[in-house]
Amino acid sequence: KMYIYDAAMRYIREGTPTVVFGGEEYGTGSSRDWAAKGTQLLGVKAVVARSFERIHRSNLVGMGVLPLQFKAGQSWESVGIKGDETFDIEVPAELKPQQDITMTIHRPDGTASTVTLLSRIDTPIEVDYYKHGGILPFVLRELLAA
């Protein structure tokens, strides 16, 4: 057991990407862009939730964090996530808005299962932002290319 910040810094140092799992309206009540900035600064690569607060979802994409949504009736509880698993998230090279994404859950006993999630990258420009690691890296690359 350790503090979230200490664990996040350890995982970043070790090159271990992290995933956050959430419930309904993930991001509601957040302090807008800083909630997504904090998530990105802690090394989180994806957030998987039942649904997202509209602006927070957009801010996650803007920070280069992949928002993924469980299909109707699914949740981290229903797919049996306990916290001792590892995950593979298969992001297609040709990412499209609201595309299905496969997540493989690897359990400590050696078994694995897959879940189909909905990418909440909702627009073509958000695809570009995500592919560049967020809005700021996207804008900087556009400026350097000009």
Coordinates of C-alpha atoms in Angstrom, one line a residue:
K1 CA 0.0 0.0 0.0
M2 CA 1.2 3.5 -0.8
Y3 CA -0.1 7.0 -1.6
I4 CA -1.6 7.4 -5.1
Y5 CA 1.1 10.0 -6.1
D6 CA 3.9 7.7 -4.9
A7 CA 2.4 4.7 -6.8
A8 CA 1.9 6.9 -9.9
M9 CA 5.5 8.1 -9.9
R10 CA 6.8 4.6 -9.4
Y11 CA 4.7 3.3 -12.4
I12 CA 5.9 6.2 -14.5
R13 CA 9.5 5.5 -13.6
E14 CA 9.0 1.8 -14.4
G15 CA 7.2 2.6 -17.7
T16 CA 4.0 1.0 -16.5
P17 CA 0.9 2.7 -18.0
T18 CA -2.1 2.9 -15.8
V19 CA -5.9 2.8 -16.3
V20 CA -8.6 4.3 -14.1
F21 CA -12.0 2.6 -13.8
G22 CA -15.1 4.7 -12.9
G23 CA -18.9 4.7 -12.7
E24 CA -21.6 6.9 -14.0
E25 CA -20.9 10.5 -15.1
Y26 CA -17.2 10.1 -14.5
G27 CA -15.7 13.6 -14.0
T28 CA -18.8 15.3 -12.6
G29 CA -17.8 18.0 -10.1
S30 CA -14.2 18.1 -11.3
S31 CA -12.4 21.4 -11.4
R32 CA -12.6 21.3 -15.2
D33 CA -9.3 21.1 -17.1
W34 CA -7.1 20.5 -14.0
A35 CA -8.9 17.2 -13.2
A36 CA -7.8 15.9 -16.7
K37 CA -4.3 17.5 -16.3
G38 CA -3.9 15.8 -13.0
T39 CA -4.9 12.5 -14.5
Q40 CA -2.4 12.8 -17.3
L41 CA 0.4 14.0 -15.0
L42 CA -0.2 10.9 -12.9
G43 CA 0.6 8.8 -16.0
V44 CA -3.0 7.5 -16.6
K45 CA -3.3 6.4 -20.2
A46 CA -7.0 5.5 -20.2
V47 CA -10.2 6.0 -18.2
V48 CA -12.9 3.3 -18.5
A49 CA -16.3 4.4 -17.1
R50 CA -20.0 3.7 -17.5
S51 CA -20.5 7.3 -18.7
F52 CA -18.6 10.6 -18.7
E53 CA -19.5 14.2 -17.8
R54 CA -19.4 16.0 -21.1
I55 CA -16.7 18.6 -20.6
H56 CA -14.4 16.3 -18.6
R57 CA -14.5 13.7 -21.4
S58 CA -13.4 16.4 -23.8
N59 CA -10.7 17.5 -21.4
L60 CA -9.3 14.0 -21.1
V61 CA -9.0 13.8 -24.9
G62 CA -7.3 17.2 -24.8
M63 CA -4.7 15.8 -22.4
G64 CA -4.1 12.7 -24.5
V65 CA -6.0 10.4 -22.1
L66 CA -8.2 7.8 -23.8
P67 CA -11.8 7.9 -22.5
L68 CA -13.5 4.5 -22.9
Q69 CA -17.1 3.6 -22.0
F70 CA -18.5 0.3 -21.0
K71 CA -21.4 -1.0 -23.2
A72 CA -24.9 -0.7 -21.7
G73 CA -25.4 -2.9 -18.6
Q74 CA -21.6 -3.4 -18.1
S75 CA -19.4 -2.0 -15.4
W76 CA -16.0 -2.8 -13.8
E77 CA -18.0 -4.9 -11.3
S78 CA -20.0 -6.9 -13.9
V79 CA -16.8 -7.9 -15.8
G80 CA -15.2 -9.0 -12.5
I81 CA -12.4 -6.5 -12.0
K82 CA -11.0 -6.7 -8.5
G83 CA -7.8 -4.7 -8.8
D84 CA -5.2 -7.4 -9.2
E85 CA -5.5 -7.7 -13.0
T86 CA -3.5 -6.3 -15.8
F87 CA -5.0 -4.9 -19.0
D88 CA -4.3 -4.7 -22.7
I89 CA -6.2 -2.0 -24.6
E90 CA -6.0 -2.4 -28.4
V91 CA -6.2 1.0 -30.0
P92 CA -6.4 0.5 -33.8
A93 CA -3.9 2.3 -36.0
E94 CA -6.8 3.8 -37.9
L95 CA -8.7 5.2 -35.0
K96 CA -12.2 6.6 -35.7
P97 CA -14.7 8.5 -33.6
Q98 CA -16.8 6.3 -31.3
Q99 CA -15.1 3.1 -32.4
D100 CA -15.3 -0.2 -30.6
I101 CA -12.1 -0.9 -28.7
T102 CA -11.1 -4.3 -27.2
M103 CA -9.8 -4.5 -23.7
T104 CA -8.2 -7.8 -22.5
I105 CA -8.3 -8.5 -18.8
H106 CA -5.5 -10.7 -17.6
R107 CA -6.2 -12.3 -14.2
P108 CA -3.5 -13.5 -11.7
D109 CA -4.6 -17.1 -12.2
G110 CA -3.5 -16.9 -15.8
T111 CA -7.0 -16.7 -17.3
A112 CA -8.0 -13.8 -19.6
S113 CA -11.3 -12.3 -20.9
T114 CA -12.1 -9.6 -23.4
V115 CA -14.5 -6.7 -23.2
T116 CA -15.7 -4.5 -26.0
L117 CA -15.7 -0.8 -25.0
L118 CA -16.8 2.3 -26.8
S119 CA -14.1 4.9 -27.6
R120 CA -15.4 8.3 -26.4
I121 CA -13.2 10.1 -28.8
D122 CA -16.3 11.6 -30.4
T123 CA -15.1 13.7 -33.4
P124 CA -12.4 13.6 -36.1
I125 CA -10.4 16.5 -34.6
E126 CA -10.4 14.7 -31.2
V127 CA -8.8 11.7 -33.0
D128 CA -6.1 14.0 -34.2
Y129 CA -5.6 15.5 -30.7
Y130 CA -5.4 12.0 -29.2
K131 CA -3.0 10.7 -31.8
H132 CA -0.6 13.7 -31.0
G133 CA -0.8 13.2 -27.2
G134 CA -3.3 16.0 -26.6
I135 CA -4.2 19.5 -27.9
L136 CA -0.9 21.2 -26.9
P137 CA 1.4 18.8 -28.7
F138 CA -1.0 18.9 -31.7
V139 CA -0.9 22.7 -31.9
L140 CA 2.9 22.8 -31.5
R141 CA 3.4 20.2 -34.3
E142 CA 1.0 22.2 -36.6
L143 CA 3.0 25.4 -35.8
L144 CA 6.3 23.8 -36.5
A145 CA 5.0 22.3 -39.8
A146 CA 3.9 25.8 -41.0

